[in-house]
Coordinates of C-alpha atoms and ligand atoms in Angstrom, one line a residue:
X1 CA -5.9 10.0 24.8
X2 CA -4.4 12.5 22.3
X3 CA -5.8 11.4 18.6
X4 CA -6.6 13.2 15.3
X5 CA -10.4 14.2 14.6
X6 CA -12.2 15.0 11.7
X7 CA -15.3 16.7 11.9
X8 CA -16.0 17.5 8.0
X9 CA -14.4 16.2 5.5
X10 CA -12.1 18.6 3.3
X11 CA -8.6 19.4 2.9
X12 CA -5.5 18.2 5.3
X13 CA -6.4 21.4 7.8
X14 CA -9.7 19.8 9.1
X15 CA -6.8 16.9 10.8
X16 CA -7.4 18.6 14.4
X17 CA -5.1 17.2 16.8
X18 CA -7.1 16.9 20.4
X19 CA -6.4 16.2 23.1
X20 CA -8.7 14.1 26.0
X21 CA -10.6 11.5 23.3
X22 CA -12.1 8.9 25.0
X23 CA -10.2 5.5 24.6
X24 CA -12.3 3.6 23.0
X25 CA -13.7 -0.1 23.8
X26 CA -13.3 -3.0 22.5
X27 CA -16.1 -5.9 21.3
X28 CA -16.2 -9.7 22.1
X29 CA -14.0 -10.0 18.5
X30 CA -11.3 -7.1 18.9
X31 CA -8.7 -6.2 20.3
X32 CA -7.3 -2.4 22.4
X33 CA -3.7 -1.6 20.6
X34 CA -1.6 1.0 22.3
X35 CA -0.5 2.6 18.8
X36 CA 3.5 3.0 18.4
X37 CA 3.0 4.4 15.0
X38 CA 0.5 5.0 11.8
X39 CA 1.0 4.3 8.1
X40 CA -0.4 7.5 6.3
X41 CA -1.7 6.2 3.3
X42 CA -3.1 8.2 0.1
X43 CA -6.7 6.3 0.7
X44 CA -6.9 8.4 3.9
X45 CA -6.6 11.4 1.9
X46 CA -9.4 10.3 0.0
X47 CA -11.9 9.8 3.1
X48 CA -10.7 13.0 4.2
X49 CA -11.3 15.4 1.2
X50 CA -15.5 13.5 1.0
X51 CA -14.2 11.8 -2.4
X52 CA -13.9 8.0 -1.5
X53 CA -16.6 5.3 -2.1
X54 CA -17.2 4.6 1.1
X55 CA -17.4 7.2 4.2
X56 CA -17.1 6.9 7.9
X57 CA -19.8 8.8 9.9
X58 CA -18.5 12.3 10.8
X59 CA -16.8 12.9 13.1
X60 CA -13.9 10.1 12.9
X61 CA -10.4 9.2 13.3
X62 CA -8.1 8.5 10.7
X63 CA -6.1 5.7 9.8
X64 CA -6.3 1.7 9.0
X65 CA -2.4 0.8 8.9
X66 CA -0.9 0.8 12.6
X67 CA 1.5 -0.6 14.9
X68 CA 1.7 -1.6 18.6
X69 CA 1.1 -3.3 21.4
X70 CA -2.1 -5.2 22.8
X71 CA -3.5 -3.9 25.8
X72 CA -6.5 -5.4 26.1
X73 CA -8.4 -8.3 24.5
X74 CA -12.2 -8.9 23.8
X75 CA -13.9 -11.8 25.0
X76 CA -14.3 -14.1 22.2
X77 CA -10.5 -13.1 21.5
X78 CA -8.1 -16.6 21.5
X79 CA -5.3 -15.4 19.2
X80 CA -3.6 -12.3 20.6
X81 CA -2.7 -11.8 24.9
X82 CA -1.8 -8.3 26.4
X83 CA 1.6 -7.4 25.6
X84 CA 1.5 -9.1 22.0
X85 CA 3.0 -6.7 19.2
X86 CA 0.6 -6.2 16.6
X87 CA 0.0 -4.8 13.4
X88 CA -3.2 -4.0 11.7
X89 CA -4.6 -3.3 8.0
X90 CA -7.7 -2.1 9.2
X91 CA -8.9 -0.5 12.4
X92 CA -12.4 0.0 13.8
X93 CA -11.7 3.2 16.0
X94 CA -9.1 5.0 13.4
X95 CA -5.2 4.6 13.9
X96 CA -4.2 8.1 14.3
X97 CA -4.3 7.9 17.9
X98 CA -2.5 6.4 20.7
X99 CA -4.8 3.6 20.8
X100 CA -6.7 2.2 18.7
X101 CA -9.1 -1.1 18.1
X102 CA -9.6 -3.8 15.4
X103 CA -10.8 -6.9 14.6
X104 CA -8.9 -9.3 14.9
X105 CA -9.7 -10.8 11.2
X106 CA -7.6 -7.4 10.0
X107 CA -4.7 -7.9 12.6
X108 CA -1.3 -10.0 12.5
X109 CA 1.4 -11.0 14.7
X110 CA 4.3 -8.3 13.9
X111 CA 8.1 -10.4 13.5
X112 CA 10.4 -9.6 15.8
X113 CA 12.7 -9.0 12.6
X114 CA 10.7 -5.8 11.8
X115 CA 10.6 -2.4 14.3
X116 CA 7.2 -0.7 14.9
X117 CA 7.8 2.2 12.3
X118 CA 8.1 -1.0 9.6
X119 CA 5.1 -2.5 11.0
X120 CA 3.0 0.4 10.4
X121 CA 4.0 0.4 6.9
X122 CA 2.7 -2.9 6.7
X123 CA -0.9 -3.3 6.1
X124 CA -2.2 -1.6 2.9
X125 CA 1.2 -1.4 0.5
X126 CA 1.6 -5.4 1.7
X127 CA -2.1 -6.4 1.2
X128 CA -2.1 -4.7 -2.1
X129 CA 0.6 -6.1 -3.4
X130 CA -0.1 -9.5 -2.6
X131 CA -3.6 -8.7 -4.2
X132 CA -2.3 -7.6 -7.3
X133 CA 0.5 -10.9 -7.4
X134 CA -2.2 -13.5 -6.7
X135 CA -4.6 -12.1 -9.2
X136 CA -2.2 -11.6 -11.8
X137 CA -0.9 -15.1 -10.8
X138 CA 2.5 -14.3 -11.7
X139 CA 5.2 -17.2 -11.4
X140 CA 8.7 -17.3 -10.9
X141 CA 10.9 -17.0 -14.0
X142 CA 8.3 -14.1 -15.4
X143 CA 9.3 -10.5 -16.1
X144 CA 7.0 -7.9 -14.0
X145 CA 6.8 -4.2 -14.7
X146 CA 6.3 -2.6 -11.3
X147 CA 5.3 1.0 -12.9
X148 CA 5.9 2.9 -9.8
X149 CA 8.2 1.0 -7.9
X150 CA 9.8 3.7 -5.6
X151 CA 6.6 4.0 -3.3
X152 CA 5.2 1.7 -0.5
X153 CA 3.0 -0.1 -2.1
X154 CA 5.6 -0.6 -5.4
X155 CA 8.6 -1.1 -3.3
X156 CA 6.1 -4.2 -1.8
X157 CA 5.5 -5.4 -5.0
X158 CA 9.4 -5.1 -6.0
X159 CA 10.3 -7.4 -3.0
X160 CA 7.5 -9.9 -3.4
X161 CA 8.4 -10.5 -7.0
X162 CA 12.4 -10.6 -6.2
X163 CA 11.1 -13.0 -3.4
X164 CA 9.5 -15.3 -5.9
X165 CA 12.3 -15.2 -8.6
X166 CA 10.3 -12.9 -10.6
X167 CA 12.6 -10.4 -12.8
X168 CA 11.4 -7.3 -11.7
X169 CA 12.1 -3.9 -13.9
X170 CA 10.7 -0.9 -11.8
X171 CA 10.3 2.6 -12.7
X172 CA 10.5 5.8 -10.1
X173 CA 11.3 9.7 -10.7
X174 CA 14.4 10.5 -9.2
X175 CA 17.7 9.3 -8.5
X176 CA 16.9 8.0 -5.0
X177 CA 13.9 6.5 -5.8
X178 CA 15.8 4.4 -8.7
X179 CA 18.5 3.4 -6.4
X180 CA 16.3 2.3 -3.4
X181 CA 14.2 0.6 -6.2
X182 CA 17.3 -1.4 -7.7
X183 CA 18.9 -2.0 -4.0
X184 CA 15.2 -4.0 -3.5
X185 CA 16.5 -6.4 -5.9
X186 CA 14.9 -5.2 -9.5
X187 CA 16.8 -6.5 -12.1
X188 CA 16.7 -3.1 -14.1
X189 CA 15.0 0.6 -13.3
X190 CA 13.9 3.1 -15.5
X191 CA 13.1 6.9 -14.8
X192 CA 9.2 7.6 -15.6
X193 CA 10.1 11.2 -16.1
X194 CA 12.5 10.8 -19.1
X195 CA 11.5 10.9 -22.5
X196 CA 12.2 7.4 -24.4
X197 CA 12.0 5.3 -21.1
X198 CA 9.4 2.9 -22.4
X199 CA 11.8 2.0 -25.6
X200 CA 14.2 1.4 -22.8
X201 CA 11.6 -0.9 -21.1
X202 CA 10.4 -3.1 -24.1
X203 CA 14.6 -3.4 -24.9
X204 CA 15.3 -4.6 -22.2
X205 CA 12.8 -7.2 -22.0
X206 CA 13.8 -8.2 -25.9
X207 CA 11.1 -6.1 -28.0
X208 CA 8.2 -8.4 -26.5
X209 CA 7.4 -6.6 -23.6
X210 CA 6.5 -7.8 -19.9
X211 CA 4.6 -10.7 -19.2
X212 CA 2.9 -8.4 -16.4
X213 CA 2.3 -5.2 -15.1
X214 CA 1.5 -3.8 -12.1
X215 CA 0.6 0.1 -12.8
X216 CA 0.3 2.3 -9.7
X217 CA -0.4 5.6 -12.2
X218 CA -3.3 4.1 -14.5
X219 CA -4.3 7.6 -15.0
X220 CA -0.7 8.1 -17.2
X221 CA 0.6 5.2 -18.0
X222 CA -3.1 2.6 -19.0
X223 CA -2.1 3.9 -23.2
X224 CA 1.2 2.7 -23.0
X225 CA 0.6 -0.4 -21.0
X226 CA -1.6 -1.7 -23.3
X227 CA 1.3 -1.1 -26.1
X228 CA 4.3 -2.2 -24.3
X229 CA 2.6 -5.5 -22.3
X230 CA 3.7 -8.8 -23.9
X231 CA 1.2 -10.6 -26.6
X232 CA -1.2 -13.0 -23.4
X233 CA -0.2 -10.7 -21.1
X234 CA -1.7 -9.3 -17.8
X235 CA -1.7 -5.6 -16.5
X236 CA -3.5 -5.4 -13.1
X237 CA -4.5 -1.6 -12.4
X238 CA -3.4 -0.7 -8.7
X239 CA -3.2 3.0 -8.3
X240 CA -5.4 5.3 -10.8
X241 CA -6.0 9.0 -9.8
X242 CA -8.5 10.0 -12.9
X243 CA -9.2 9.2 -16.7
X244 CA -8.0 8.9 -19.7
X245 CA -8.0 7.6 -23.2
X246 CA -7.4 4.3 -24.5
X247 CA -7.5 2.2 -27.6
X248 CA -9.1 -1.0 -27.1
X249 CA -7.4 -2.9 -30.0
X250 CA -4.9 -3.3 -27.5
X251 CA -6.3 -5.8 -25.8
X252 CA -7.9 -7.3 -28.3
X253 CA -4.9 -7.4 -30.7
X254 CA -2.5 -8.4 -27.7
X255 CA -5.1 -11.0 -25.6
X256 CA -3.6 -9.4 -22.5
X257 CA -5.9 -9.4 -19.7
X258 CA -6.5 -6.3 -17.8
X259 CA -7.8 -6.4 -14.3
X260 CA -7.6 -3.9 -11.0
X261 CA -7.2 -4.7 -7.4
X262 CA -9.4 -2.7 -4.2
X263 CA -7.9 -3.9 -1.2
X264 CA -11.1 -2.9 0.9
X265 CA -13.3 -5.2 -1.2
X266 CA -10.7 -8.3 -1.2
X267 CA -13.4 -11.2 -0.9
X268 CA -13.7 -13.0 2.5
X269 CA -11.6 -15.8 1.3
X270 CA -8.6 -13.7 -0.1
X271 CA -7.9 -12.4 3.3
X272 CA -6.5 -15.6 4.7
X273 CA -4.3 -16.1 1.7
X274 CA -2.8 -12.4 2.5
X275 CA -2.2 -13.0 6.3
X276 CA 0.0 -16.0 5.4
X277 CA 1.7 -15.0 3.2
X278 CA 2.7 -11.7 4.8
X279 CA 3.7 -13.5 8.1
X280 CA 6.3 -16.0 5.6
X281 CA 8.0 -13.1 3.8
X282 CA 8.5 -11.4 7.9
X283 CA 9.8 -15.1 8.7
X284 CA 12.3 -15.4 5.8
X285 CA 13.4 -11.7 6.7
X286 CA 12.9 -10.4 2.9
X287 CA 9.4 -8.2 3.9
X288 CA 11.3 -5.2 5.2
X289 CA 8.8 -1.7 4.6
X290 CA 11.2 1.0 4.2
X291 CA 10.0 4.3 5.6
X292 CA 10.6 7.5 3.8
X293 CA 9.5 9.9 6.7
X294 CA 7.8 9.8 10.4
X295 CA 6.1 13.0 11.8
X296 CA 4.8 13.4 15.0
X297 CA 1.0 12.2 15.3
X298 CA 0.3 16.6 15.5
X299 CA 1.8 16.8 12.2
X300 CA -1.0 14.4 10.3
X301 CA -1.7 17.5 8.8
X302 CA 1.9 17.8 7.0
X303 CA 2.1 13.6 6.8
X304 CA -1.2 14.0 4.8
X305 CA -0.1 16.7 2.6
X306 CA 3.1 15.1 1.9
X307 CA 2.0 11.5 0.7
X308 CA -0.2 13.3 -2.0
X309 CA 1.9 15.8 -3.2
X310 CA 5.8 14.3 -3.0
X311 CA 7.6 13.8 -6.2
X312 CA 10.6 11.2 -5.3
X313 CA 8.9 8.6 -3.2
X314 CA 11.3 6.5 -1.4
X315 CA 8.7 3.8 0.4
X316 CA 6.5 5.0 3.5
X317 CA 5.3 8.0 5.1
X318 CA 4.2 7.1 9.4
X319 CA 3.1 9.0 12.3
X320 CA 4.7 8.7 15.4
X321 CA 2.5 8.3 19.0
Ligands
NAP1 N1 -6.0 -0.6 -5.2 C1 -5.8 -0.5 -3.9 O1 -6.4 -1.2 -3.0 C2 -4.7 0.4 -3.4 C3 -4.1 0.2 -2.2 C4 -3.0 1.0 -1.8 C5 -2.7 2.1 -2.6 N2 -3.4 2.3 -3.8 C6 -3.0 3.4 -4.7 O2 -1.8 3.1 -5.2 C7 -1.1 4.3 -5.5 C8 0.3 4.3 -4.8 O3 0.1 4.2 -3.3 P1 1.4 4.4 -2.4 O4 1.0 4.3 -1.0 O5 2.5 3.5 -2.9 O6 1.8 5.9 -2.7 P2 3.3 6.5 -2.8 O7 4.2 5.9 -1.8 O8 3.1 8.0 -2.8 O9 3.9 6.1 -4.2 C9 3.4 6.7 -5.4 C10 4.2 6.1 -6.6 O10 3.8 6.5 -7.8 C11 4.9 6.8 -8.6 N3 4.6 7.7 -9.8 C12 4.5 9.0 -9.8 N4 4.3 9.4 -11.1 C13 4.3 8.2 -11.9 C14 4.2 7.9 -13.3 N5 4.0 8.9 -14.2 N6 4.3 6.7 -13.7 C15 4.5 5.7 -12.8 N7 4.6 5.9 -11.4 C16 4.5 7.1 -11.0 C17 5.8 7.5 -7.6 O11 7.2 7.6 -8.1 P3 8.1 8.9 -7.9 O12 7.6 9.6 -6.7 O13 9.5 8.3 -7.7 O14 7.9 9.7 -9.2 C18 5.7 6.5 -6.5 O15 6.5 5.3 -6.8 C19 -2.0 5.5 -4.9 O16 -2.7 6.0 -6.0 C20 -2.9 4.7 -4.0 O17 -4.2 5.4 -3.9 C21 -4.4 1.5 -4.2

């Protein structure tokens, strides 16, 4: 089969498109996908460069996010029958290929009401933002600041809250990323390039501030959270690219509670919590990834480059097969 290899880790050009990889085979408890497409995710970025906690043995394929059809089922396997279309949030084998295996604890059933591009935008953004939602507990009737809303994994948090009659103000850096942002359903969007957007943030929410917030830039925006989140509040910490100061008064002044999600080290018992309630928002037709741009699986190289280094994200970045 034709997949992406990586044979030491470093930037996007050790992606070698080859040809001739063995397909590979499946245990008693996964499952053979014939890949339609590949979420490219900024995580993979981080395997790839050597930086991320936790390494796959050189050399490896890429990808945990894909799409497609099952082709073949391992023996233990009761849930999914050749032909079944699939998406995954975690492969064994690596998704940048055209096939791929899993287990079937990290695979779903993929609506008929969603294509294969939007199914391989499914797995991390989805996952996360559930994550984030069920640890901040959020309710209907709160007001959620989704700071970084124009990206996959903020555009999922933007449609989960609208889902749950959360008010949901979101932030993005361009035009298009503001629009897509408020045509998901936020009640109000900001521009987190433009001086005095944070006064426009705790106005609109009445000079208390949000009762949570999910920050995808911590590495920015953890100062100002602290300041602008509402006296009790929550801020759960799901994207953060480096350090920076704080003043812990903050939290002790406001009683907010701060917290992070790691999708890859969701406890046993979150997982099933996840699954459900990804396959009800792809039932009641609101769970719709929107992808920004698909490349051929030989461009991985350029899909890599993009996801990390794009100003004016507009959802999700996918390989083709
Ligand atoms: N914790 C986890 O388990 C987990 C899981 C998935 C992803 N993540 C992390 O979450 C982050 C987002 O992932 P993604 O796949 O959604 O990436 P993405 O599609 O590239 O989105 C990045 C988002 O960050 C926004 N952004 C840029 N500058 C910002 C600023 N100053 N303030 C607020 N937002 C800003 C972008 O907005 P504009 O481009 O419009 O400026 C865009 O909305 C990444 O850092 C990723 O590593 C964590």
């Amino acid at each position: 089969m034709k997949a992406i290899r990586v044979s030491e880790f470093g930037g996007p050009e050790v992606l070698k498109f080859e040809s001739g990889v063995p397909v590979p085979t499946v245990n008693d408890n996964q499952v053979l996908i014939k890949v339609a497409a590949a979420g490219v995710n900024p995580v993979d970025t981080y395997i790839r460069s050597g930086t991320f906690s936790a390494l796959p043995t050189l050399p490896y394929t890429p990808g945990k996010d894909t799409s497609g059809t099952v082709e073949q089922i391992g023996a233990k396997v009761t849930e999914f029958k050749k032909g079944d279309r699939v998406y995954t949030i975690r492969t064994a084998s690596g998704g940048y290929a055209e096939y791929t295996t899993a287990d079937t604890d990290f695979v779903g059933h993929l609506s008929d009401k969603l294509t294969f591009e939007q199914g391989a935008g499914l797995g991390t953004p989805y996952y996360t933002a559930f994550r984030a939602f069920f640890k901040a507990q959020i309710k209907a009737g709160e007001t959620v600041l989704v700071h970084g809303a124009s990206g996959a994994v903020g555009l999922a948090c933007t449609q989960i809250g609208v889902s749950m009659g959360v008010q949901i103000i979101g932030t993005a850096g361009t035009e298009a990323g503001m629009e897509l942002v408020r045509k998901n359903g936020a009640t109000a969007v900001f521009n987190h390039r433009e001086d005095g957007y944070r006064e426009k943030i705790m106005a609109e929410t009445g000079g208390a501030g949000p009762d949570v917030i999910l920050e995808i830039a911590a590495h920015i925006n953890l100062s100002y959270d602290l300041e602008m989140i509402k006296k009790y509040g929550r801020i759960v910490i799901v994207g953060s690219r480096g350090s920076l100061e704080i003043i812990p008064f903050w939290i002790m002044g406001k009683q907010c509670t701060l917290t992070g999600v790691a999708l890859w080290l969701s406890p046993k018992e979150a997982w099933p919590e996840m699954h459900a309630a990804v396959q009800k928002g792809m039932a009641e037709g609101w769970l719709q990834p929107y992808i920004r741009q698909q490349y051929p699986l030989s461009d991985a190289k350029q899909a890599q480059t993009d996801v990390m280094s794009s100003r004016g994200a507009q959802g999700k970045i996918i390989l083709k097969t």
